[in-house]
Every structure is written in structure tokens, then in C-alpha cells.
């Protein structure tokens, strides 16, 4: 085992070998092959090229060196093309801090049965007078930067669950094709994370309509890993075990506390109030911040939209009880 795999469990190392084609005997050669391609893109500023950084791109593309380099180039090109998004790209940035404090994103402490980290978005919590979509996207990307430092997550990946309960048509009207395209480019095309699934619950008809807008921007592999569960929690539980989920999704865990992840990133600067104080936190230099979840203080409940759970089924006034699950997206 190379030092680049230090800290990984034997099970995860074996998973990386079988699923990602990771071979510790040639790991350094694989990394160097990607690094040698940098000269072919003089138009891009590759701000970080160390072994550990390049390794996450190889894992995200199952050790296909050319694909890994393409992802690496797109990662930095996306940041060059959207400089304003990454200016003051820290948890103490006022816009990012507001989004984090409002629960964008939520991050569950426990992983699922496949070792994947579960991210939550409660869509109705989007107060458009308080948070821009861009700041929510920035908070999600910043959170992923922190989480992806964990090598286990580089291999096992992530799950995203979006609860559309009480998400209004007025709110949906702000999801324009241009900003949706920006989000897809940032997550699907430009970030070294393996997404095992994106799960929609309680989505109204106009969210289905939004899919027609984003479909041209999605890769085939991505489309296959979006699942539209509607109000059918049983179909969700077939893919994510209830013991991994909070009660909002029919799980056995307590209701999700919206401040959990914000407290992890902001530490002593976390506040339920709209007061923004300085923190020296910078995502690109924090190592394994996600491990601090277990050390946080007892949770303080925060306001969020509530789903009604009845007999293992989410109820929504716009949908029937037996909507079939439809696979549509996953970033891998």
C-alpha cells in the first residue's frame, strides 16, 4: 500500500481496486501521466498539481488518465470562467455563510450502507430575498471541496436527496436554464466527485417540466442516476436504507438539524442570527473537516419546511400516492 492510500480501510482499498481500477503498484505512474498532460493546455492555470489532488480526479474517472486530465482541466477552467463565484471562496463569505446557515446543503453525519455521504437540500427553504441561487451553488461546491478531502469519499462517493415539498411555482420560476446549466457544469463536468444518485421526493409537476430544460445538458450516465420518487418513500428506501435517513424521509434518525453542517464549517463563528463575523477558514487548506461532525455541540433546531410522513409515504397535494420511481441522473 502506498502512502497515498494511508488511512483507507482494507475494504475500501479493495473496492477501489475492483470498481475504480486503482493499482497501488502503479499509482505514482498514473498520477504522473496525468501531470504530464498539463503542458497541452497552456490556456489554463493549474493552481494545484500535487499527487493527492490529482489522485481524486483519477478516482472520479476510474483511472482513465485522459478522462481524469479532462476533468482536471475543466475543474480549473470552470473557475477561470466564473471568477466572481470563486472570489472569497470561504465559509465566512457573507453569501456562502447565509446559504450554509439556512441549510444549503445539509450533510448527514452517518453514511449510507455503501459508505457514501448523504447530502440534503430542502428546496422550499430557499428564501430568494435572502439567498441567490449562485450563493447556494457556491456553498454546495465549497462543502464538496471540504468533503472530498476524505479519501473514503473519493472512492465511495455521494448521494444527494432533494425534498421539493412546498416548493412554489414562483420559486421554480427563478431556476432559469442559464443558472441550471451553470450548476450542472460545476457538478457534473468540473468536480471530482462520484455521485451514486440524485433523488427527488415530493416533486410537483413543474419540477418534472424543469427536467426537460436541463436534459440537453446531462450526460447519459447522469440521466440514469436521477430518481423521481414523488411521494413514494418505499422506492427511496429500496435504494437508501431507512436507518441512514432522518424522519423527514421516513427514516429512523431524528429530524435533520439545519445547523449541523454550518456549525462544522463555521465553528465558533456559527450563529443563527444574521450577523457575520470573521473566520480564517479556507476550504482549499482544511483537511478532513467532515470528521469534525462527531465533535459538534448538541444540535439546535432550525426552521425548515416539513414533509408529512404517513405510513412510510410522503404526502403532497399535487401528486397521488403511488407515483412510480423514475431514474433520470448521477454524476460519476
Tab-separated table of C-alpha atoms in Angstrom:
chain	number	residue	atom	x	y	z
A	1	UNK	CA	0.000	0.000	0.000
A	2	UNK	CA	1.353	3.410	-0.979
A	3	UNK	CA	1.299	6.366	1.401
A	4	UNK	CA	-1.372	7.895	-0.850
A	5	UNK	CA	-3.757	5.224	0.421
A	6	UNK	CA	-2.856	5.743	4.076
A	7	UNK	CA	-5.890	5.782	6.329
A	8	UNK	CA	-8.081	3.764	3.979
A	9	UNK	CA	-9.657	0.600	5.308
A	10	UNK	CA	-8.681	-2.686	3.610
A	11	UNK	CA	-12.277	-2.960	2.377
A	12	UNK	CA	-12.122	0.459	0.713
A	13	UNK	CA	-8.739	-0.298	-0.878
A	14	UNK	CA	-10.212	-3.476	-2.342
A	15	UNK	CA	-13.280	-1.545	-3.538
A	16	UNK	CA	-11.017	0.974	-5.252
A	17	UNK	CA	-9.196	-1.867	-6.985
A	18	UNK	CA	-12.336	-3.610	-8.178
A	19	UNK	CA	-14.547	-0.624	-9.051
A	20	UNK	CA	-12.047	2.099	-9.946
A	21	UNK	CA	-9.117	0.088	-11.324
A	22	UNK	CA	-6.828	1.572	-8.660
A	23	UNK	CA	-3.499	-0.237	-8.517
A	24	UNK	CA	-1.159	0.826	-5.682
A	25	UNK	CA	1.835	-0.576	-7.559
A	26	UNK	CA	1.477	1.963	-10.395
A	27	UNK	CA	-0.335	4.764	-8.594
A	28	UNK	CA	2.532	7.228	-8.946
A	29	UNK	CA	2.909	6.440	-12.654
A	30	UNK	CA	-0.819	7.028	-13.214
A	31	UNK	CA	-0.593	10.376	-11.451
A	32	UNK	CA	2.475	11.415	-13.401
A	33	UNK	CA	0.814	10.559	-16.709
A	34	UNK	CA	-1.979	12.984	-15.875
A	35	UNK	CA	0.501	15.622	-14.731
A	36	UNK	CA	2.450	15.289	-17.986
A	37	UNK	CA	-0.665	16.302	-19.938
A	38	UNK	CA	-0.826	19.742	-18.309
A	39	UNK	CA	1.555	21.140	-20.912
A	40	UNK	CA	-1.118	20.517	-23.566
A	41	UNK	CA	-3.391	23.181	-22.016
A	42	UNK	CA	-1.334	26.371	-21.627
A	43	UNK	CA	-4.593	28.348	-21.613
A	44	UNK	CA	-5.480	27.020	-18.163
A	45	UNK	CA	-3.827	27.887	-14.882
A	46	UNK	CA	-3.426	24.628	-12.975
A	47	UNK	CA	-3.140	26.033	-9.474
A	48	UNK	CA	-2.654	22.696	-7.760
A	49	UNK	CA	-0.957	19.594	-9.175
A	50	UNK	CA	0.254	17.592	-6.174
A	51	UNK	CA	-0.176	13.813	-6.083
A	52	UNK	CA	-3.083	13.752	-3.628
A	53	UNK	CA	-5.003	16.342	-5.633
A	54	UNK	CA	-4.584	14.598	-8.990
A	55	UNK	CA	-5.479	11.254	-7.405
A	56	UNK	CA	-9.049	12.383	-6.676
A	57	UNK	CA	-9.551	13.113	-10.399
A	58	UNK	CA	-8.237	9.677	-11.342
A	59	UNK	CA	-10.648	8.087	-8.897
A	60	UNK	CA	-13.549	10.134	-10.240
A	61	UNK	CA	-12.823	8.794	-13.745
A	62	UNK	CA	-11.919	5.223	-12.798
A	63	UNK	CA	-8.239	5.728	-13.611
A	64	UNK	CA	-8.754	6.595	-17.266
A	65	UNK	CA	-5.867	9.054	-17.452
A	66	UNK	CA	-7.191	11.068	-20.409
A	67	UNK	CA	-10.640	11.431	-18.840
A	68	UNK	CA	-9.084	12.317	-15.486
A	69	UNK	CA	-6.990	15.040	-17.118
A	70	UNK	CA	-10.031	16.376	-18.976
A	71	UNK	CA	-11.870	16.650	-15.647
A	72	UNK	CA	-8.848	18.328	-14.029
A	73	UNK	CA	-8.690	20.866	-16.857
A	74	UNK	CA	-12.429	21.521	-16.657
A	75	UNK	CA	-12.180	21.990	-12.885
A	76	UNK	CA	-9.763	24.905	-13.294
A	77	UNK	CA	-11.350	26.226	-16.478
A	78	UNK	CA	-14.746	26.457	-14.740
A	79	UNK	CA	-13.122	28.542	-12.037
A	80	UNK	CA	-11.398	30.774	-14.601
A	81	UNK	CA	-14.657	31.357	-16.480
A	82	UNK	CA	-16.624	32.105	-13.299
A	83	UNK	CA	-14.150	34.176	-11.324
A	84	UNK	CA	-16.819	36.002	-9.315
A	85	UNK	CA	-18.160	32.709	-7.957
A	86	UNK	CA	-14.779	31.800	-6.522
A	87	UNK	CA	-13.776	35.201	-5.209
A	88	UNK	CA	-13.547	34.961	-1.406
A	89	UNK	CA	-14.490	31.288	-1.701
A	90	UNK	CA	-14.631	30.743	2.056
A	91	UNK	CA	-17.243	29.877	4.635
A	92	UNK	CA	-17.063	33.407	6.060
A	93	UNK	CA	-18.121	34.984	2.766
A	94	UNK	CA	-21.493	36.608	3.620
A	95	UNK	CA	-23.397	34.946	0.779
A	96	UNK	CA	-21.944	31.496	1.416
A	97	UNK	CA	-22.449	31.845	5.142
A	98	UNK	CA	-26.125	32.736	4.734
A	99	UNK	CA	-26.653	29.707	2.498
A	100	UNK	CA	-24.845	27.374	4.920
A	101	UNK	CA	-26.791	28.752	7.873
A	102	UNK	CA	-30.053	28.136	6.009
A	103	UNK	CA	-29.093	24.504	5.449
A	104	UNK	CA	-27.726	24.635	1.910
A	105	UNK	CA	-26.529	21.969	1.810
A	106	UNK	CA	-27.452	19.627	4.624
A	107	UNK	CA	-24.896	16.883	5.295
A	108	UNK	CA	-25.843	13.814	7.310
A	109	UNK	CA	-23.356	12.630	9.893
A	110	UNK	CA	-23.839	8.956	9.060
A	111	UNK	CA	-23.031	7.460	5.675
A	112	UNK	CA	-25.270	5.082	3.775
A	113	UNK	CA	-24.815	1.313	3.565
A	114	UNK	CA	-22.313	1.788	0.711
A	115	UNK	CA	-20.195	4.282	2.647
A	116	UNK	CA	-21.478	7.268	0.668
A	117	UNK	CA	-22.035	10.678	2.225
A	118	UNK	CA	-25.639	11.865	2.035
A	119	UNK	CA	-26.308	15.498	1.152
A	120	UNK	CA	-29.762	17.044	1.607
A	121	UNK	CA	-31.482	20.017	0.027
A	122	UNK	CA	-34.834	21.229	1.354
A	123	UNK	CA	-35.827	23.283	-1.679
A	124	UNK	CA	-38.646	25.252	-0.043
A	125	UNK	CA	-36.134	26.803	2.369
A	126	UNK	CA	-34.788	28.900	-0.487
A	127	UNK	CA	-35.676	32.437	0.578
A	128	UNK	CA	-34.937	34.298	-2.628
A	129	UNK	CA	-34.820	37.639	-0.843
A	130	UNK	CA	-32.001	36.275	1.325
A	131	UNK	CA	-30.027	33.813	-0.822
A	132	UNK	CA	-29.191	33.952	-4.506
A	133	UNK	CA	-29.040	30.660	-6.391
A	134	UNK	CA	-25.372	31.403	-7.100
A	135	UNK	CA	-24.561	31.644	-3.396
A	136	UNK	CA	-26.349	28.344	-2.735
A	137	UNK	CA	-24.317	26.755	-5.538
A	138	UNK	CA	-21.138	28.249	-4.077
A	139	UNK	CA	-21.985	26.814	-0.651
A	140	UNK	CA	-22.559	23.378	-2.186
A	141	UNK	CA	-19.279	23.481	-4.114
A	142	UNK	CA	-17.403	24.690	-1.028
A	143	UNK	CA	-18.910	21.864	1.021
A	144	UNK	CA	-17.850	19.338	-1.598
A	145	UNK	CA	-14.314	20.754	-1.531
A	146	UNK	CA	-14.168	20.010	2.181
A	147	UNK	CA	-15.786	16.596	1.961
A	148	UNK	CA	-13.682	15.381	-0.971
A	149	UNK	CA	-10.549	15.704	1.166
A	150	UNK	CA	-11.741	12.454	2.763
A	151	UNK	CA	-10.241	9.639	0.688
A	152	UNK	CA	-13.026	7.265	1.666
A	153	UNK	CA	-15.496	9.621	-0.015
A	154	UNK	CA	-13.318	9.933	-3.099
A	155	UNK	CA	-13.878	6.206	-3.523
A	156	UNK	CA	-17.360	5.658	-2.076
A	157	UNK	CA	-18.902	8.890	-3.345
A	158	UNK	CA	-22.034	10.848	-2.501
A	159	UNK	CA	-25.817	10.725	-2.582
A	160	UNK	CA	-27.988	13.830	-2.971
A	161	UNK	CA	-31.621	13.955	-1.834
A	162	UNK	CA	-33.761	16.963	-2.749
A	163	UNK	CA	-37.073	17.450	-0.956
A	164	UNK	CA	-39.368	19.604	-3.115
A	165	UNK	CA	-42.172	19.788	-0.528
A	166	UNK	CA	-43.874	23.198	-0.599
A	167	UNK	CA	-41.524	24.468	-3.309
A	168	UNK	CA	-43.679	27.031	-5.070
A	169	UNK	CA	-44.107	27.709	-8.755
A	170	UNK	CA	-42.810	31.230	-8.071
A	171	UNK	CA	-39.619	29.795	-6.604
A	172	UNK	CA	-39.272	27.394	-9.523
A	173	UNK	CA	-39.596	30.257	-11.998
A	174	UNK	CA	-36.217	31.542	-10.777
A	175	UNK	CA	-34.500	28.329	-11.907
A	176	UNK	CA	-33.632	29.582	-15.362
A	177	UNK	CA	-31.866	27.421	-17.973
A	178	UNK	CA	-28.705	29.517	-17.649
A	179	UNK	CA	-28.276	29.033	-13.902
A	180	UNK	CA	-29.239	25.370	-14.091
A	181	UNK	CA	-26.635	24.911	-16.810
A	182	UNK	CA	-24.075	26.644	-14.589
A	183	UNK	CA	-24.850	24.225	-11.745
A	184	UNK	CA	-24.645	21.166	-13.990
A	185	UNK	CA	-21.324	22.317	-15.424
A	186	UNK	CA	-19.969	22.836	-11.915
A	187	UNK	CA	-21.112	19.480	-10.546
A	188	UNK	CA	-21.292	17.069	-13.473
A	189	UNK	CA	-18.460	18.300	-15.666
A	190	UNK	CA	-15.994	20.064	-13.366
A	191	UNK	CA	-15.829	18.401	-9.959
A	192	UNK	CA	-14.052	15.141	-8.990
A	193	UNK	CA	-16.890	13.551	-7.056
A	194	UNK	CA	-18.679	10.280	-7.673
A	195	UNK	CA	-22.436	10.752	-7.299
A	196	UNK	CA	-24.226	7.445	-6.850
A	197	UNK	CA	-27.656	9.028	-7.222
A	198	UNK	CA	-29.721	12.184	-7.069
A	199	UNK	CA	-33.120	11.534	-5.503
A	200	UNK	CA	-36.148	13.828	-5.838
A	201	UNK	CA	-39.000	13.453	-3.364
A	202	UNK	CA	-42.342	15.270	-3.314
A	203	UNK	CA	-41.622	16.999	-6.599
A	204	UNK	CA	-44.563	18.935	-8.149
A	205	UNK	CA	-45.382	18.819	-11.853
A	206	UNK	CA	-43.318	21.886	-12.665
A	207	UNK	CA	-40.157	20.189	-11.403
A	208	UNK	CA	-40.823	17.457	-13.948
A	209	UNK	CA	-41.068	20.236	-16.524
A	210	UNK	CA	-37.728	21.627	-15.419
A	211	UNK	CA	-36.136	18.319	-16.326
A	212	UNK	CA	-36.919	18.968	-19.974
A	213	UNK	CA	-34.869	22.162	-19.673
A	214	UNK	CA	-31.790	20.506	-18.198
A	215	UNK	CA	-31.919	17.225	-20.117
A	216	UNK	CA	-29.771	18.510	-23.016
A	217	UNK	CA	-27.011	19.370	-20.541
A	218	UNK	CA	-26.939	15.931	-18.898
A	219	UNK	CA	-24.757	13.002	-19.845
A	220	UNK	CA	-26.466	9.647	-20.367
A	221	UNK	CA	-24.814	8.283	-17.230
A	222	UNK	CA	-26.091	11.277	-15.312
A	223	UNK	CA	-29.678	10.864	-16.520
A	224	UNK	CA	-29.737	7.268	-15.368
A	225	UNK	CA	-28.991	8.246	-11.799
A	226	UNK	CA	-31.658	10.822	-11.125
A	227	UNK	CA	-34.612	9.160	-9.424
A	228	UNK	CA	-38.011	10.842	-9.215
A	229	UNK	CA	-39.740	9.219	-6.248
A	230	UNK	CA	-42.665	11.613	-5.925
A	231	UNK	CA	-44.399	10.740	-2.654
A	232	UNK	CA	-43.256	7.109	-2.713
A	233	UNK	CA	-40.824	6.688	0.158
A	234	UNK	CA	-40.751	2.935	-0.297
A	235	UNK	CA	-38.898	3.338	-3.578
A	236	UNK	CA	-36.413	5.662	-1.877
A	237	UNK	CA	-35.853	3.108	0.887
A	238	UNK	CA	-35.067	0.415	-1.661
A	239	UNK	CA	-32.007	2.460	-2.611
A	240	UNK	CA	-31.135	4.155	0.696
A	241	UNK	CA	-31.849	2.244	3.893
A	242	UNK	CA	-34.223	3.970	6.375
A	243	UNK	CA	-31.667	3.669	9.188
A	244	UNK	CA	-29.483	6.095	7.229
A	245	UNK	CA	-32.226	8.718	6.825
A	246	UNK	CA	-33.857	11.360	9.051
A	247	UNK	CA	-37.565	11.159	9.799
A	248	UNK	CA	-38.442	13.649	7.036
A	249	UNK	CA	-37.678	10.866	4.575
A	250	UNK	CA	-39.324	8.104	6.577
A	251	UNK	CA	-36.046	7.181	8.223
A	252	UNK	CA	-35.298	6.124	11.765
A	253	UNK	CA	-32.985	9.054	12.541
A	254	UNK	CA	-34.225	12.221	14.285
A	255	UNK	CA	-35.334	15.191	12.145
A	256	UNK	CA	-32.409	16.847	10.430
A	257	UNK	CA	-30.942	19.860	12.232
A	258	UNK	CA	-30.236	22.511	9.604
A	259	UNK	CA	-27.330	23.964	11.558
A	260	UNK	CA	-25.247	20.783	11.715
A	261	UNK	CA	-23.050	21.330	8.663
A	262	UNK	CA	-22.853	25.107	9.112
A	263	UNK	CA	-21.512	24.594	12.648
A	264	UNK	CA	-18.890	22.213	11.279
A	265	UNK	CA	-17.578	24.724	8.738
A	266	UNK	CA	-18.031	27.926	10.717
A	267	UNK	CA	-17.072	26.685	14.179
A	268	UNK	CA	-17.241	29.488	16.766
A	269	UNK	CA	-18.453	31.908	14.083
A	270	UNK	CA	-21.664	29.950	13.618
A	271	UNK	CA	-24.771	31.869	14.632
A	272	UNK	CA	-28.471	31.512	13.999
A	273	UNK	CA	-28.550	35.294	13.727
A	274	UNK	CA	-27.810	37.248	10.560
A	275	UNK	CA	-24.522	38.540	11.912
A	276	UNK	CA	-21.372	37.726	10.004
A	277	UNK	CA	-18.068	37.573	11.798
A	278	UNK	CA	-14.600	36.791	10.512
A	279	UNK	CA	-13.228	33.275	10.280
A	280	UNK	CA	-9.939	32.189	8.801
A	281	UNK	CA	-11.470	29.066	7.304
A	282	UNK	CA	-10.435	28.344	3.731
A	283	UNK	CA	-11.758	25.164	2.113
A	284	UNK	CA	-8.675	24.546	-0.004
A	285	UNK	CA	-6.498	24.233	3.100
A	286	UNK	CA	-8.758	22.376	5.518
A	287	UNK	CA	-8.070	18.666	5.855
A	288	UNK	CA	-10.812	16.210	6.755
A	289	UNK	CA	-13.177	18.846	8.124
A	290	UNK	CA	-16.031	16.429	7.735
A	291	UNK	CA	-14.628	14.314	10.569
A	292	UNK	CA	-15.470	17.141	12.965
A	293	UNK	CA	-19.182	16.337	12.685
A	294	UNK	CA	-18.920	13.886	15.557
A	295	UNK	CA	-17.381	16.552	17.790
A	296	UNK	CA	-20.026	19.218	17.375
A	297	UNK	CA	-22.142	20.529	20.207
A	298	UNK	CA	-25.704	19.307	20.682
A	299	UNK	CA	-27.889	20.412	17.769
A	300	UNK	CA	-30.029	23.499	17.857
A	301	UNK	CA	-33.203	23.087	15.798
A	302	UNK	CA	-33.726	25.487	12.927
A	303	UNK	CA	-36.735	26.371	10.829
A	304	UNK	CA	-37.304	24.335	7.688
A	305	UNK	CA	-40.105	23.034	5.521
A	306	UNK	CA	-41.799	19.921	6.867
A	307	UNK	CA	-42.876	16.891	4.872
A	308	UNK	CA	-45.845	14.939	6.154
A	309	UNK	CA	-44.921	11.311	6.705
A	310	UNK	CA	-47.800	8.890	6.835
A	311	UNK	CA	-47.303	5.156	6.885
A	312	UNK	CA	-43.951	5.440	5.126
A	313	UNK	CA	-45.274	7.695	2.348
A	314	UNK	CA	-44.653	11.393	1.709
A	315	UNK	CA	-47.944	13.182	1.002
A	316	UNK	CA	-48.142	16.022	-1.471
A	317	UNK	CA	-51.266	17.778	-2.592
A	318	UNK	CA	-50.111	17.861	-6.227
A	319	UNK	CA	-49.459	14.108	-6.524
A	320	UNK	CA	-51.088	10.750	-5.933
A	321	UNK	CA	-49.838	8.137	-3.539
A	322	UNK	CA	-48.483	5.614	-5.999
A	323	UNK	CA	-46.244	7.530	-8.372
A	324	UNK	CA	-43.620	5.253	-9.842
A	325	UNK	CA	-39.966	5.914	-9.330
A	326	UNK	CA	-38.257	7.137	-12.487
A	327	UNK	CA	-34.483	7.038	-12.855
A	328	UNK	CA	-33.174	10.184	-14.508
A	329	UNK	CA	-29.387	11.427	-13.142
A	330	UNK	CA	-25.994	10.664	-11.420
A	331	UNK	CA	-22.658	12.232	-11.616
A	332	UNK	CA	-19.834	9.725	-11.788
